[in-house]
Amino acid sequence: MASATTINTPRINLNLSSNDAAVLQALFDNGEGSFSSSAHDVNPYPNSSSTVAAHSGQNARIDASLPSFPQCSIREETALQSLKDRELAIVRQIQSHAHTRTSSNPHCDEEAVSHVLRQAIDDLSSLITERPDYPPLYANRAQALRILMQSSSTLSSSTKNSDKDIAIFYPENINMATQLLSDLSKAIALASPPSTGDNTSNTSVSPAQARLLSNTYTHRGYILLKAGKIRKEEEEGEGNEEKKPRGGPEQLLRITSRDELEEMASQDFFQAGRYGNEVGKQLSVQTNPYAKMCGAIVKEALKKEIEEFQS
């Protein structure tokens, strides 16, 4: 069975923290990007009552004998290969123009690049209409939307902000950001194995499923983590300046708590780790609210012990 085609996003030199850089490195190296299947759902974890529940699973089992995406209705190899060939042609267009924009010709016509990206998104949308249950199409459209927002921010911004992903949270990009997050979640939903109740550790997935889920969960976790940082900046800036319109995906607009966003990110990173993403495993621990709470308790205990020792 042929494996999924996904966009290999070019390496971009962003001014990021070590956590952000690690997440992006994992995404771009593996070349696959992926919130709720409804664009307006707020909770992307309807089956998880808490972080503990979401973190109770084990690593997924990989079974190379399984079809790439067992829930996909395409069963004929010829039909699948035809779909992949059409998808690959679109992906190569995106890669070619994104590479031109970021490396060999940094002064290229941004309007032309934007036009190519919009056409690619339209073409992927047409494929999705034909084959709505093939998950890589949603993952690739999400990546294309992300690159388009980066490109648009370069075109319209008068400031030199090296973190191009901040464009996802510009108010003018709210529709694209909402679609991006919806596409990522749709890819996850379609690629995930059927639920078998509380115990999902015995469920096997194909290598293609594992790759897609590993990277789409990481991608979504990164966006949640970025949203949490923006909420923190908003909290710290309250009262200092006029309140600006809030941008970003509509799914996140009603979530005002930085802690809630980081908890959601931690769950996604954990799931990425279950499917083999080592960066996801590390970030899951670093962003886990319970681990943070335990760390704070230990830190406070050590502080008191030092104070008692010095007194």
Coordinates of C-alpha atoms in Angstrom, one line a residue:
M1 CA 0.0 0.0 0.0
A2 CA 1.4 3.4 -0.9
S3 CA 2.3 5.8 1.8
A4 CA 0.9 9.2 2.3
T5 CA 2.2 12.3 0.5
T6 CA 2.8 15.3 2.7
I7 CA 4.4 18.7 2.4
N8 CA 8.0 19.0 3.3
T9 CA 8.0 22.5 4.6
P10 CA 11.4 24.3 4.1
R11 CA 13.6 25.1 7.1
I12 CA 13.0 28.6 8.2
N13 CA 15.4 30.4 10.6
L14 CA 13.0 31.6 13.3
N15 CA 13.8 33.5 16.5
L16 CA 12.2 30.9 18.8
S17 CA 12.7 29.5 22.2
S18 CA 14.3 26.1 22.5
N19 CA 10.8 24.5 23.0
D20 CA 9.3 26.2 19.9
A21 CA 12.4 25.4 17.8
A22 CA 12.3 21.7 18.8
V23 CA 8.6 21.4 17.9
L24 CA 9.1 23.1 14.5
Q25 CA 12.2 21.0 13.8
A26 CA 10.2 17.8 14.3
L27 CA 7.4 19.1 12.1
F28 CA 9.6 20.2 9.2
D29 CA 11.9 17.2 9.3
N30 CA 9.1 14.8 9.1
G31 CA 7.1 16.8 6.6
E32 CA 3.6 16.3 7.9
G33 CA 1.4 18.7 9.6
S34 CA -2.7 18.5 12.0
F35 CA -8.6 20.5 15.9
S36 CA -12.0 19.4 16.0
S37 CA -13.8 18.2 12.8
S38 CA -16.2 21.1 13.3
A39 CA -14.6 24.5 12.8
H40 CA -16.2 26.0 15.9
D41 CA -15.7 23.2 18.5
V42 CA -13.8 24.5 21.5
N43 CA -12.8 21.3 23.1
P44 CA -10.7 19.0 20.9
Y45 CA -10.7 16.3 23.5
P46 CA -14.4 15.2 23.8
N47 CA -13.4 11.8 25.1
S48 CA -10.9 13.0 27.7
S49 CA -12.2 14.1 31.0
S50 CA -8.8 15.1 32.3
T51 CA -5.2 15.3 31.6
V52 CA -4.7 12.1 33.6
A53 CA -7.1 10.2 31.4
A54 CA -5.4 11.5 28.3
H55 CA -2.0 10.5 29.6
S56 CA -2.9 7.0 30.7
G57 CA -2.2 5.2 27.4
Q58 CA 0.9 3.4 26.2
N59 CA 2.9 3.6 23.0
A60 CA 0.9 2.7 19.9
R61 CA 1.7 -0.6 18.2
I62 CA 2.9 -0.3 14.6
D63 CA 1.7 -3.0 12.1
A64 CA 3.3 -2.7 8.7
S65 CA 0.8 -5.2 7.3
L66 CA -2.1 -2.7 7.7
P67 CA -3.3 -0.5 4.9
S68 CA -1.9 3.1 5.1
F69 CA -5.2 4.4 6.4
P70 CA -7.6 1.6 7.2
Q71 CA -10.7 3.9 7.5
C72 CA -10.2 5.4 4.1
S73 CA -12.8 4.1 1.6
I74 CA -10.2 3.8 -1.3
R75 CA -9.3 0.2 -1.6
E76 CA -8.0 -0.1 -5.2
E77 CA -4.3 0.5 -5.5
T78 CA -4.8 2.1 -8.9
A79 CA -7.3 4.7 -7.5
L80 CA -5.1 5.4 -4.5
Q81 CA -2.0 5.9 -6.6
S82 CA -4.0 8.3 -8.9
L83 CA -5.0 10.3 -6.0
K84 CA -1.5 10.4 -4.6
D85 CA -0.1 11.5 -8.0
R86 CA -2.5 14.5 -8.1
E87 CA -1.7 15.3 -4.5
L88 CA 2.0 15.1 -5.1
A89 CA 1.8 17.5 -8.1
I90 CA 0.1 20.1 -5.8
V91 CA 2.6 19.5 -3.0
R92 CA 5.6 20.0 -5.3
Q93 CA 4.2 23.3 -6.5
I94 CA 3.9 24.5 -2.9
Q95 CA 7.4 23.2 -2.0
S96 CA 9.0 24.8 -5.1
H97 CA 7.5 28.3 -4.5
A98 CA 8.0 28.2 -0.7
H99 CA 11.7 27.2 -1.2
T100 CA 12.1 30.0 -3.7
R101 CA 10.6 32.5 -1.3
T102 CA 12.7 31.5 1.7
S103 CA 16.1 30.6 0.3
S104 CA 17.4 31.2 -3.2
N105 CA 15.4 34.3 -3.9
P106 CA 14.3 36.2 -0.8
H107 CA 13.2 39.2 -2.9
C108 CA 10.9 37.2 -5.1
D109 CA 7.4 38.4 -6.0
E110 CA 5.3 37.7 -2.8
E111 CA 2.1 38.3 -4.7
A112 CA 3.0 35.6 -7.1
V113 CA 3.8 33.2 -4.3
S114 CA 0.5 34.0 -2.6
H115 CA -1.4 33.3 -5.8
V116 CA 0.3 29.9 -6.2
L117 CA -0.4 29.0 -2.6
R118 CA -4.1 30.0 -2.9
Q119 CA -4.4 27.9 -6.1
A120 CA -2.8 25.0 -4.3
I121 CA -5.3 25.3 -1.5
D122 CA -8.2 25.4 -3.9
D123 CA -6.8 22.3 -5.7
L124 CA -6.5 20.4 -2.4
S125 CA -10.0 21.5 -1.5
S126 CA -11.2 19.9 -4.8
L127 CA -9.5 16.7 -3.9
I128 CA -11.0 16.7 -0.5
T129 CA -14.5 17.1 -2.1
E130 CA -13.7 14.0 -4.1
R131 CA -12.1 12.0 -1.3
P132 CA -13.2 13.5 2.0
D133 CA -12.0 10.5 4.1
Y134 CA -8.3 10.7 3.0
P135 CA -6.5 12.3 6.0
P136 CA -3.2 13.5 4.3
L137 CA -5.2 16.0 2.2
Y138 CA -6.3 17.9 5.3
A139 CA -2.8 17.8 6.7
N140 CA -1.4 19.2 3.5
R141 CA -4.0 21.9 3.2
A142 CA -3.3 22.9 6.8
Q143 CA 0.4 23.3 6.0
A144 CA -0.4 25.3 2.8
L145 CA -2.6 27.6 4.9
R146 CA 0.2 28.1 7.4
I147 CA 2.7 28.9 4.6
L148 CA 0.2 31.3 3.1
M149 CA -0.3 33.2 6.3
Q150 CA 3.5 33.4 6.8
S151 CA 3.8 34.7 3.2
S152 CA 1.0 37.2 3.7
S153 CA 2.6 38.5 6.9
T154 CA 5.8 39.1 5.1
L155 CA 4.0 41.0 2.3
S156 CA 1.9 43.2 4.6
S157 CA 4.0 43.7 7.7
S158 CA 6.1 46.8 8.1
T159 CA 8.1 45.2 10.9
K160 CA 10.8 42.6 10.7
N161 CA 9.4 39.8 13.0
S162 CA 11.4 36.7 12.4
D163 CA 8.6 34.5 14.0
K164 CA 6.4 34.2 11.0
D165 CA 4.0 31.9 12.8
I166 CA 2.7 34.8 14.8
A167 CA 0.7 35.6 11.6
I168 CA -1.7 32.7 12.6
F169 CA -2.9 35.0 15.4
Y170 CA -3.4 38.2 13.4
P171 CA -7.1 39.3 13.4
E172 CA -7.1 39.5 9.6
N173 CA -6.2 35.8 9.4
I174 CA -8.9 34.5 11.6
N175 CA -10.7 32.6 8.8
M176 CA -7.6 30.9 7.6
A177 CA -6.4 30.1 11.1
T178 CA -9.8 28.6 11.9
Q179 CA -9.7 26.4 8.8
L180 CA -6.1 25.4 9.5
L181 CA -7.0 24.2 13.0
S182 CA -10.1 22.4 11.7
D183 CA -8.1 20.7 9.0
L184 CA -5.5 19.4 11.5
S185 CA -8.2 18.0 13.7
K186 CA -10.0 16.4 10.8
A187 CA -6.7 14.7 9.7
I188 CA -6.3 13.4 13.3
A189 CA -9.9 12.1 13.4
L190 CA -9.7 10.3 10.1
A191 CA -6.2 8.8 10.8
S192 CA -6.9 7.7 14.3
P193 CA -7.8 4.0 15.0
P194 CA -11.4 3.3 16.1
S195 CA -12.0 3.8 19.8
T196 CA -12.0 0.6 21.8
G197 CA -13.2 2.1 25.1
D198 CA -10.8 3.1 27.8
N199 CA -8.0 0.8 26.7
T200 CA -6.5 2.0 23.4
S201 CA -3.0 0.7 24.0
N202 CA -3.7 -2.6 22.2
T203 CA -4.8 -0.8 19.0
S204 CA -2.4 -1.2 16.1
V205 CA -1.8 1.5 13.4
S206 CA 0.0 1.4 10.1
P207 CA 3.4 3.2 9.7
A208 CA 1.6 5.9 7.6
Q209 CA -1.0 6.5 10.4
A210 CA 1.7 6.7 13.0
R211 CA 3.7 9.3 11.0
L212 CA 0.7 11.4 10.3
L213 CA -0.7 11.3 13.9
S214 CA 2.8 11.9 15.4
N215 CA 3.2 15.1 13.4
T216 CA -0.3 16.4 13.3
Y217 CA -0.6 16.1 17.1
T218 CA 2.8 17.9 17.4
H219 CA 1.7 20.6 15.0
R220 CA -1.6 21.2 16.9
G221 CA 0.2 21.1 20.2
Y222 CA 2.6 23.8 19.0
I223 CA -0.2 26.1 18.0
L224 CA -1.9 25.6 21.4
L225 CA 1.4 26.3 23.1
K226 CA 1.9 29.5 21.0
A227 CA -1.7 30.5 21.9
G228 CA -0.9 30.1 25.5
K229 CA 2.2 32.3 25.3
I230 CA 0.1 35.0 23.6
R231 CA -2.5 34.8 26.4
K232 CA 0.4 35.2 28.9
E233 CA 1.5 38.4 27.0
E234 CA -2.0 39.7 27.1
E235 CA -2.3 39.1 30.8
E236 CA 1.1 40.8 31.5
G237 CA 0.1 43.8 29.3
E238 CA -3.4 44.4 30.7
G239 CA -3.8 48.0 31.8
N240 CA -0.7 49.1 30.0
E241 CA -2.2 49.7 26.6
E242 CA -5.4 49.8 24.6
K243 CA -6.9 46.3 24.2
K244 CA -6.4 45.0 20.7
P245 CA -8.7 42.7 18.8
R246 CA -7.9 39.1 19.4
G247 CA -7.0 36.9 16.4
G248 CA -6.2 33.3 16.0
P249 CA -8.5 30.3 15.4
E250 CA -12.1 30.8 16.4
Q251 CA -11.9 27.5 18.3
L252 CA -9.5 29.2 20.8
L253 CA -11.0 32.6 21.2
R254 CA -13.2 31.8 24.1
I255 CA -10.3 30.1 26.0
T256 CA -8.7 32.9 28.0
S257 CA -6.7 30.7 30.4
R258 CA -3.1 30.2 29.5
D259 CA -3.0 27.1 31.8
E260 CA -5.9 25.5 29.9
L261 CA -4.2 26.0 26.6
E262 CA -1.0 24.6 27.9
E263 CA -2.8 21.6 29.3
M264 CA -4.4 21.0 25.9
A265 CA -1.0 21.3 24.3
S266 CA 0.4 18.8 26.8
Q267 CA -2.3 16.3 25.8
D268 CA -1.4 16.7 22.2
F269 CA 2.3 16.3 22.8
F270 CA 1.6 13.2 24.8
Q271 CA -0.3 11.7 21.9
A272 CA 2.4 12.6 19.5
G273 CA 4.8 10.8 21.8
R274 CA 2.6 7.7 21.8
Y275 CA 3.0 7.6 18.0
G276 CA 6.7 7.8 18.1
N277 CA 7.6 11.6 18.4
E278 CA 10.4 11.9 20.9
V279 CA 10.1 15.7 21.0
G280 CA 6.4 15.3 21.8
K281 CA 7.2 13.1 24.7
Q282 CA 9.6 15.6 26.2
L283 CA 7.3 18.6 25.7
S284 CA 4.4 16.6 27.2
V285 CA 6.3 16.4 30.4
Q286 CA 7.5 20.0 30.3
T287 CA 3.9 21.3 29.7
N288 CA 2.1 18.8 32.0
P289 CA 0.3 20.9 34.6
Y290 CA 0.6 18.2 37.2
A291 CA 4.3 17.9 36.6
K292 CA 4.5 21.7 37.0
M293 CA 2.6 21.6 40.2
C294 CA 4.8 18.9 41.6
G295 CA 7.9 20.9 40.6
A296 CA 6.5 24.0 42.3
I297 CA 5.8 22.0 45.5
V298 CA 9.4 20.6 45.5
K299 CA 10.8 24.1 44.8
E300 CA 8.9 25.6 47.7
A301 CA 9.9 22.8 50.0
L302 CA 13.6 23.3 49.1
K303 CA 13.2 27.0 49.6
K304 CA 11.8 26.5 53.1
E305 CA 14.5 24.0 53.9
I306 CA 17.3 26.4 52.9
E307 CA 15.7 29.2 54.9
E308 CA 15.5 27.0 58.0
F309 CA 19.1 26.0 57.5
Q310 CA 20.3 29.6 57.2
S311 CA 18.3 30.8 60.2

